[in-house]
CSV table of C-alpha atoms and ligand atoms in Angstrom, one decimal:
chain,number,residue,atom,x,y,z
A,1,MET,CA,0.0,0.0,0.0
A,2,LYS,CA,1.2,3.5,-0.9
A,3,PRO,CA,2.3,5.5,2.2
A,4,SER,CA,-0.1,8.2,1.3
A,5,LYS,CA,-3.0,5.7,1.2
A,6,LEU,CA,-2.0,4.3,4.6
A,7,ILE,CA,-1.9,7.8,6.1
A,8,PHE,CA,-5.3,8.5,4.7
A,9,GLN,CA,-6.7,5.3,6.2
A,10,ILE,CA,-5.2,6.1,9.6
A,11,LEU,CA,-6.6,9.6,9.5
A,12,SER,CA,-10.1,8.3,8.5
A,13,VAL,CA,-10.1,5.8,11.5
A,14,ILE,CA,-9.0,8.6,13.9
A,15,LEU,CA,-11.7,10.9,12.5
A,16,LEU,CA,-14.3,8.2,12.8
A,17,PHE,CA,-13.3,7.4,16.3
A,18,THR,CA,-13.3,11.0,17.5
A,19,SER,CA,-16.6,11.9,15.8
A,20,CYS,CA,-18.3,8.8,17.2
A,21,ASN,CA,-17.7,9.5,20.9
A,22,GLN,CA,-20.7,7.5,22.1
A,23,HIS,CA,-20.0,8.2,25.8
A,24,PRO,CA,-19.6,11.9,26.1
A,25,GLU,CA,-18.0,13.2,29.3
A,26,ILE,CA,-19.5,16.6,30.2
A,27,GLY,CA,-18.3,18.8,33.0
A,28,LEU,CA,-20.8,21.1,34.7
A,29,LEU,CA,-19.5,23.9,36.8
A,30,MET,CA,-22.2,25.4,39.0
A,31,ASP,CA,-22.3,28.6,41.1
A,32,THR,CA,-24.5,27.2,43.8
A,33,THR,CA,-27.3,24.8,44.6
A,34,ALA,CA,-28.5,26.9,47.6
A,35,ARG,CA,-31.2,28.5,45.5
A,36,GLU,CA,-34.0,26.2,44.6
A,37,ARG,CA,-33.9,26.5,40.8
A,38,TRP,CA,-30.3,25.3,40.4
A,39,ALA,CA,-31.0,21.9,41.8
A,40,LYS,CA,-33.7,21.5,39.1
A,41,ASP,CA,-31.3,22.7,36.4
A,42,ARG,CA,-28.7,20.2,37.5
A,43,ASP,CA,-31.0,17.2,37.8
A,44,LEU,CA,-32.6,17.9,34.4
A,45,PHE,CA,-29.3,18.5,32.7
A,46,VAL,CA,-27.8,15.3,34.1
A,47,GLU,CA,-30.9,13.3,33.2
A,48,LYS,CA,-30.8,14.4,29.5
A,49,VAL,CA,-27.1,13.8,29.1
A,50,ASN,CA,-27.5,10.3,30.6
A,51,GLU,CA,-30.4,9.6,28.2
A,52,HIS,CA,-28.0,10.4,25.4
A,53,GLY,CA,-25.5,7.9,26.9
A,54,GLY,CA,-23.2,10.5,28.4
A,55,GLU,CA,-21.9,11.2,31.9
A,56,VAL,CA,-21.8,14.5,33.8
A,57,THR,CA,-19.3,15.5,36.5
A,58,VAL,CA,-20.9,18.3,38.5
A,59,LYS,CA,-18.9,20.7,40.6
A,60,VAL,CA,-20.5,23.3,42.8
A,61,ALA,CA,-18.4,26.4,43.8
A,62,ASP,CA,-20.7,27.6,46.6
A,63,SER,CA,-20.5,31.1,45.1
A,64,ASP,CA,-16.7,31.3,45.4
A,65,ALA,CA,-15.1,32.3,42.0
A,66,SER,CA,-11.6,31.1,42.9
A,67,VAL,CA,-13.1,27.7,43.9
A,68,GLN,CA,-14.8,27.6,40.5
A,69,PHE,CA,-11.5,28.3,38.8
A,70,GLN,CA,-9.9,25.4,40.7
A,71,GLN,CA,-12.8,23.1,39.9
A,72,ALA,CA,-12.5,24.0,36.2
A,73,LEU,CA,-8.8,23.1,36.2
A,74,GLU,CA,-9.7,19.7,37.7
A,75,LEU,CA,-12.4,19.0,35.1
A,76,ILE,CA,-10.2,20.1,32.2
A,77,ASN,CA,-7.4,17.9,33.4
A,78,SER,CA,-9.8,14.9,33.9
A,79,GLY,CA,-10.3,14.9,30.1
A,80,ILE,CA,-13.9,16.0,29.7
A,81,ASP,CA,-15.2,16.5,26.2
A,82,VAL,CA,-17.3,19.6,26.8
A,83,LEU,CA,-17.5,22.2,29.6
A,84,VAL,CA,-20.8,23.8,30.7
A,85,ILE,CA,-20.4,26.8,33.0
A,86,ILE,CA,-22.9,28.6,35.2
A,87,PRO,CA,-20.3,31.3,36.2
A,88,VAL,CA,-19.9,32.7,39.7
A,89,ASP,CA,-18.1,35.7,38.3
A,90,MET,CA,-18.1,36.4,34.5
A,91,THR,CA,-14.6,37.9,34.5
A,92,VAL,CA,-13.0,34.9,36.3
A,93,ALA,CA,-15.1,32.6,34.1
A,94,ALA,CA,-13.6,34.2,31.0
A,95,GLY,CA,-10.2,32.9,32.2
A,96,ILE,CA,-11.7,29.5,32.6
A,97,VAL,CA,-12.9,29.6,29.0
A,98,LYS,CA,-9.4,30.5,27.9
A,99,MET,CA,-8.0,27.5,29.7
A,100,ALA,CA,-10.6,25.1,28.3
A,101,LYS,CA,-10.1,26.4,24.7
A,102,LYS,CA,-6.4,25.9,25.0
A,103,SER,CA,-7.2,22.2,25.7
A,104,GLN,CA,-9.6,22.2,22.7
A,105,ILE,CA,-12.6,21.8,25.0
A,106,PRO,CA,-15.8,23.5,23.7
A,107,VAL,CA,-17.6,25.7,26.3
A,108,ILE,CA,-21.3,26.4,26.8
A,109,SER,CA,-22.3,29.4,28.9
A,110,TYR,CA,-25.4,28.3,30.8
A,111,ASP,CA,-28.1,30.9,32.0
A,112,ARG,CA,-25.4,33.6,32.6
A,113,LEU,CA,-23.5,35.0,29.7
A,114,ILE,CA,-19.7,34.9,30.0
A,115,ARG,CA,-18.7,38.1,28.3
A,116,ASP,CA,-15.4,38.8,26.4
A,117,SER,CA,-14.6,35.2,25.9
A,118,ASP,CA,-14.5,32.6,23.1
A,119,ILE,CA,-17.6,30.6,24.3
A,120,ASP,CA,-19.2,28.3,21.7
A,121,PHE,CA,-22.8,28.3,22.8
A,122,TYR,CA,-25.1,30.2,25.1
A,123,VAL,CA,-28.4,28.9,26.5
A,124,SER,CA,-30.6,31.2,28.6
A,125,THR,CA,-33.8,33.1,29.1
A,126,ASP,CA,-34.3,36.4,27.4
A,127,ASN,CA,-33.3,38.3,30.6
A,128,ILE,CA,-34.0,41.8,29.3
A,129,ASN,CA,-37.5,40.7,28.4
A,130,VAL,CA,-37.9,39.1,31.9
A,131,GLY,CA,-37.0,42.5,33.4
A,132,GLU,CA,-39.5,44.2,31.1
A,133,GLN,CA,-42.2,41.7,32.1
A,134,MET,CA,-41.6,42.4,35.8
A,135,ALA,CA,-41.7,46.2,35.4
A,136,ASP,CA,-44.7,46.0,33.0
A,137,PHE,CA,-46.8,44.1,35.5
A,138,LEU,CA,-46.0,46.3,38.5
A,139,THR,CA,-46.4,49.6,36.6
A,140,THR,CA,-49.7,48.4,35.2
A,141,VAL,CA,-50.9,47.9,38.8
A,142,LYS,CA,-49.2,51.0,40.1
A,143,PRO,CA,-48.5,53.5,37.3
A,144,THR,CA,-47.4,56.2,39.8
A,145,GLY,CA,-45.4,56.1,43.0
A,146,ASN,CA,-42.0,55.3,44.5
A,147,TYR,CA,-40.1,52.3,43.2
A,148,VAL,CA,-37.1,50.5,44.7
A,149,LEU,CA,-34.9,48.4,42.4
A,150,ILE,CA,-32.8,45.6,44.0
A,151,GLY,CA,-30.4,44.2,41.4
A,152,GLY,CA,-28.3,41.1,41.7
A,153,PRO,CA,-24.5,41.0,41.8
A,154,THR,CA,-22.5,42.8,39.1
A,155,SER,CA,-20.4,39.7,38.6
A,156,ASP,CA,-23.5,38.2,36.9
A,157,ASN,CA,-24.4,39.5,33.5
A,158,ASN,CA,-28.0,38.7,34.1
A,159,SER,CA,-28.2,41.5,36.8
A,160,PHE,CA,-27.4,44.1,34.1
A,161,GLN,CA,-29.8,42.6,31.6
A,162,LEU,CA,-32.7,42.5,34.1
A,163,HIS,CA,-31.9,46.1,35.1
A,164,LEU,CA,-32.0,47.1,31.4
A,165,GLY,CA,-35.4,45.5,31.1
A,166,TRP,CA,-36.7,47.3,34.2
A,167,MET,CA,-35.4,50.7,32.9
A,168,ASN,CA,-36.9,50.1,29.4
A,169,VAL,CA,-40.3,50.2,31.0
A,170,LEU,CA,-39.6,52.6,33.9
A,171,GLN,CA,-37.7,55.4,32.1
A,172,PRO,CA,-40.6,56.8,30.2
A,173,LEU,CA,-42.7,56.9,33.4
A,174,ILE,CA,-39.8,58.5,35.3
A,175,ASP,CA,-39.5,61.1,32.5
A,176,LYS,CA,-43.3,61.8,32.7
A,177,GLY,CA,-42.8,62.4,36.5
A,178,ASP,CA,-45.2,59.5,37.3
A,179,ILE,CA,-42.6,57.2,38.9
A,180,SER,CA,-39.6,58.0,41.2
A,181,VAL,CA,-36.9,55.4,41.7
A,182,ILE,CA,-36.0,56.2,45.3
A,183,LYS,CA,-33.3,53.5,45.5
A,184,ASP,CA,-31.5,51.5,42.8
A,185,ASN,CA,-28.7,49.2,43.9
A,186,PHE,CA,-26.9,46.1,42.8
A,187,VAL,CA,-26.3,43.9,45.8
A,188,PRO,CA,-23.1,41.7,46.2
A,189,GLN,CA,-24.9,38.3,46.5
A,190,TRP,CA,-28.1,36.7,45.4
A,191,GLU,CA,-29.0,36.3,49.0
A,192,PRO,CA,-32.2,37.4,50.9
A,193,GLU,CA,-30.1,39.2,53.7
A,194,GLU,CA,-28.7,41.6,51.0
A,195,ALA,CA,-32.2,42.8,50.1
A,196,TYR,CA,-33.2,42.9,53.8
A,197,LYS,CA,-30.1,45.1,54.5
A,198,MET,CA,-31.0,47.4,51.6
A,199,MET,CA,-34.7,47.8,52.6
A,200,LYS,CA,-34.3,48.2,56.3
A,201,PRO,CA,-32.8,51.8,56.4
A,202,LEU,CA,-35.3,53.0,53.8
A,203,LEU,CA,-38.2,51.8,55.9
A,204,GLU,CA,-36.6,53.0,59.1
A,205,GLU,CA,-36.4,56.5,57.6
A,206,GLY,CA,-40.1,56.3,56.9
A,207,LEU,CA,-39.8,56.7,53.1
A,208,LYS,CA,-43.0,55.7,51.3
A,209,VAL,CA,-42.3,52.7,49.1
A,210,ASP,CA,-45.0,51.6,46.6
A,211,ALA,CA,-43.2,48.9,44.7
A,212,ILE,CA,-40.1,46.8,44.8
A,213,ILE,CA,-38.5,45.1,41.8
A,214,ALA,CA,-36.1,42.4,43.0
A,215,GLY,CA,-33.7,40.4,40.8
A,216,ASN,CA,-34.9,37.1,42.0
A,217,ASP,CA,-37.2,35.5,44.6
A,218,ALA,CA,-34.4,35.3,47.2
A,219,LEU,CA,-34.0,39.0,47.1
A,220,ALA,CA,-37.8,39.5,47.0
A,221,ALA,CA,-38.0,37.3,50.2
A,222,GLY,CA,-35.5,39.5,52.0
A,223,ALA,CA,-37.4,42.6,51.0
A,224,ILE,CA,-40.7,41.1,52.3
A,225,LYS,CA,-39.0,40.2,55.6
A,226,ALA,CA,-38.1,43.9,56.1
A,227,LEU,CA,-41.6,45.0,55.0
A,228,LYS,CA,-43.2,42.6,57.6
A,229,GLU,CA,-41.2,44.2,60.3
A,230,TYR,CA,-42.9,47.5,59.5
A,231,ASP,CA,-46.3,45.9,58.9
A,232,LEU,CA,-46.1,46.8,55.3
A,233,ALA,CA,-46.2,43.4,53.6
A,234,GLY,CA,-49.1,43.1,51.2
A,235,ASP,CA,-49.3,46.9,50.8
A,236,VAL,CA,-46.2,47.2,48.7
A,237,LEU,CA,-46.0,45.5,45.3
A,238,VAL,CA,-43.1,43.0,45.0
A,239,ALA,CA,-41.7,41.3,41.9
A,240,GLY,CA,-39.1,38.5,41.8
A,241,GLN,CA,-38.1,35.6,39.5
A,242,ASP,CA,-37.5,31.9,39.7
A,243,ALA,CA,-40.9,30.7,41.0
A,244,ASP,CA,-39.4,29.5,44.3
A,245,ILE,CA,-41.9,27.7,46.6
A,246,GLU,CA,-41.6,30.5,49.1
A,247,ALA,CA,-42.4,33.0,46.5
A,248,ILE,CA,-45.4,31.1,45.3
A,249,ARG,CA,-46.6,30.9,48.9
A,250,ASN,CA,-46.0,34.7,49.3
A,251,ILE,CA,-48.0,35.3,46.2
A,252,ILE,CA,-50.9,33.2,47.5
A,253,PHE,CA,-50.8,35.1,50.8
A,254,GLY,CA,-50.6,38.4,49.1
A,255,ASP,CA,-47.1,39.4,50.3
A,256,GLN,CA,-45.6,39.1,46.8
A,257,THR,CA,-47.2,40.3,43.6
A,258,ILE,CA,-45.5,38.2,40.9
A,259,THR,CA,-42.6,36.0,40.1
A,260,ILE,CA,-41.2,35.0,36.7
A,261,TYR,CA,-41.2,31.3,35.9
A,262,LYS,CA,-38.3,30.3,33.7
A,263,PRO,CA,-38.5,27.2,31.5
A,264,ILE,CA,-35.8,25.4,33.4
A,265,GLU,CA,-36.6,22.0,31.7
A,266,SER,CA,-36.1,23.5,28.2
A,267,LEU,CA,-33.0,25.4,29.3
A,268,ALA,CA,-31.4,22.2,30.7
A,269,PHE,CA,-32.5,20.0,27.9
A,270,ASN,CA,-31.3,22.4,25.2
A,271,ALA,CA,-27.9,22.7,26.9
A,272,ALA,CA,-27.6,19.0,27.3
A,273,ASP,CA,-28.5,18.3,23.7
A,274,ALA,CA,-25.9,20.9,22.6
A,275,ALA,CA,-23.2,19.5,24.9
A,276,VAL,CA,-23.7,16.0,23.7
A,277,LYS,CA,-23.6,17.1,20.0
A,278,MET,CA,-20.4,19.0,20.6
A,279,ALA,CA,-18.8,16.0,22.4
A,280,LYS,CA,-19.6,13.9,19.3
A,281,GLY,CA,-17.9,16.5,17.1
A,282,LYS,CA,-21.2,17.7,15.7
A,283,ASP,CA,-22.3,21.3,15.2
A,284,PRO,CA,-25.0,22.1,17.8
A,285,THR,CA,-26.2,25.1,15.9
A,286,ASP,CA,-27.8,23.2,12.9
A,287,ASN,CA,-29.5,26.0,11.0
A,288,MET,CA,-29.7,28.3,13.9
A,289,SER,CA,-29.1,31.9,13.0
A,290,PHE,CA,-29.7,33.6,16.3
A,291,THR,CA,-26.6,34.9,18.0
A,292,VAL,CA,-25.8,37.1,21.1
A,293,ASN,CA,-22.8,39.5,21.1
A,294,ASN,CA,-20.7,38.8,24.1
A,295,GLY,CA,-18.1,41.5,23.4
A,296,HIS,CA,-15.8,39.0,21.7
A,297,ARG,CA,-17.9,37.3,19.1
A,298,LEU,CA,-21.4,36.6,18.0
A,299,VAL,CA,-22.3,33.5,20.0
A,300,PRO,CA,-24.9,31.0,18.7
A,301,ALA,CA,-27.6,31.2,21.3
A,302,ILE,CA,-30.9,30.0,22.5
A,303,LEU,CA,-33.0,32.4,24.5
A,304,LEU,CA,-36.2,31.2,25.9
A,305,ASP,CA,-39.2,33.1,27.3
A,306,GLY,CA,-40.0,33.6,30.9
A,307,GLN,CA,-43.6,33.8,32.1
A,308,VAL,CA,-45.3,36.0,34.7
A,309,VAL,CA,-46.8,34.0,37.6
A,310,ASN,CA,-49.4,35.9,39.7
A,311,LYS,CA,-52.2,34.9,42.1
A,312,GLN,CA,-54.6,34.2,39.2
A,313,ASN,CA,-52.5,31.9,37.1
A,314,ILE,CA,-50.5,29.8,39.5
A,315,ARG,CA,-52.5,26.7,38.7
A,316,MET,CA,-52.3,27.3,34.9
A,317,THR,CA,-48.5,27.8,35.0
A,318,VAL,CA,-46.2,26.3,37.5
A,319,ILE,CA,-48.6,23.7,38.9
A,320,SER,CA,-50.0,22.5,35.5
A,321,GLU,CA,-46.5,22.2,34.1
A,322,GLY,CA,-45.4,20.2,37.0
A,323,PHE,CA,-42.8,22.7,38.1
A,324,VAL,CA,-44.2,22.7,41.7
A,325,ALA,CA,-46.6,20.3,43.2
A,326,GLU,CA,-49.8,21.7,44.8
A,327,GLN,CA,-49.0,19.7,48.1
A,328,GLU,CA,-45.6,21.3,48.2
A,329,ILE,CA,-47.0,24.8,48.3
A,330,PHE,CA,-49.3,24.1,51.3
A,331,GLU,CA,-46.9,21.8,53.2
B,401,LIG,C1,-29.3,34.5,38.1
B,401,LIG,C2,-30.5,33.8,37.5
B,401,LIG,C3,-31.7,33.8,38.4
B,401,LIG,C4,-31.3,33.5,39.8
B,401,LIG,C5,-30.0,34.0,40.2
B,401,LIG,C6,-29.5,33.5,41.6
B,401,LIG,O1,-28.3,34.5,37.2
B,401,LIG,O2,-30.8,34.3,36.2
B,401,LIG,O3,-32.7,33.0,37.9
B,401,LIG,O4,-31.4,32.1,40.1
B,401,LIG,O5,-29.0,33.9,39.3
B,401,LIG,O6,-28.9,32.2,41.5
């Protein structure tokens, strides 16, 4: 056999072998599982990858960016095929992406966009639209008055996107003089205590608060705790997101106005499908043309829709879709 023919045959075998990776090894780096939704994301993601014959190694950083960096090193060195990241801190995560790409490992940015990095795929909710839905609902109920905005940490790109959505709706009303934003802060952690600490002095000062838009249900819960101490829970509109059980209960009892229900199952399944395709050397984008600019490139992306959950539609949304069980709510 001619040497050129032999080389060709060897190359074909290698190609066949690499593109038929039937047991993809996927690494999943998580920020935390302390907030309810993330345990669901993890379970659904792992379930789908397993269905495709793959394995997932999950590492949870407990909201410590340097721990996440270390965990990324371990996963990369363990020989994973694809890395999926829910970043603790988008700047640190950009460094993780650099490392992974050096080892030829494709990266998916999950839920939170990793800016200024060479990520291959992004799966999330349309977070600007989620912010708009929150502000739309509250301003329809209360088109005038004093609003407080509690944003999430600035290490999370979603915090900015939500804020953008809030302001898209609020700015025209502020310009008309109908609404005043009396406090607008990004807090350092997605933790209830942060919102509590932010609300407490405002209420102590006796400022009139008509509505609070919080970045997620944990922050909403902290704000409600402060409102309760001043006997104001139920009088002030409160928006959050994630459809946490506590938020659903608060909505039923009238202490919270709305939450946003994110399609976690779709998010996780889409990310899992893409990860498995990439591990098999296939292009996960098919004929997708939608992209998101992350400051470095136009990233092929899937952005799903969030849905408003209020007192009237709890049964038709989170319960009927099996996101929460009715018994769980009243436990
Ligand atoms: C955000 C996410 C929210 C919420 C929060 C806290 O990035 O979009 O749904 O869960 O993190 O973990």
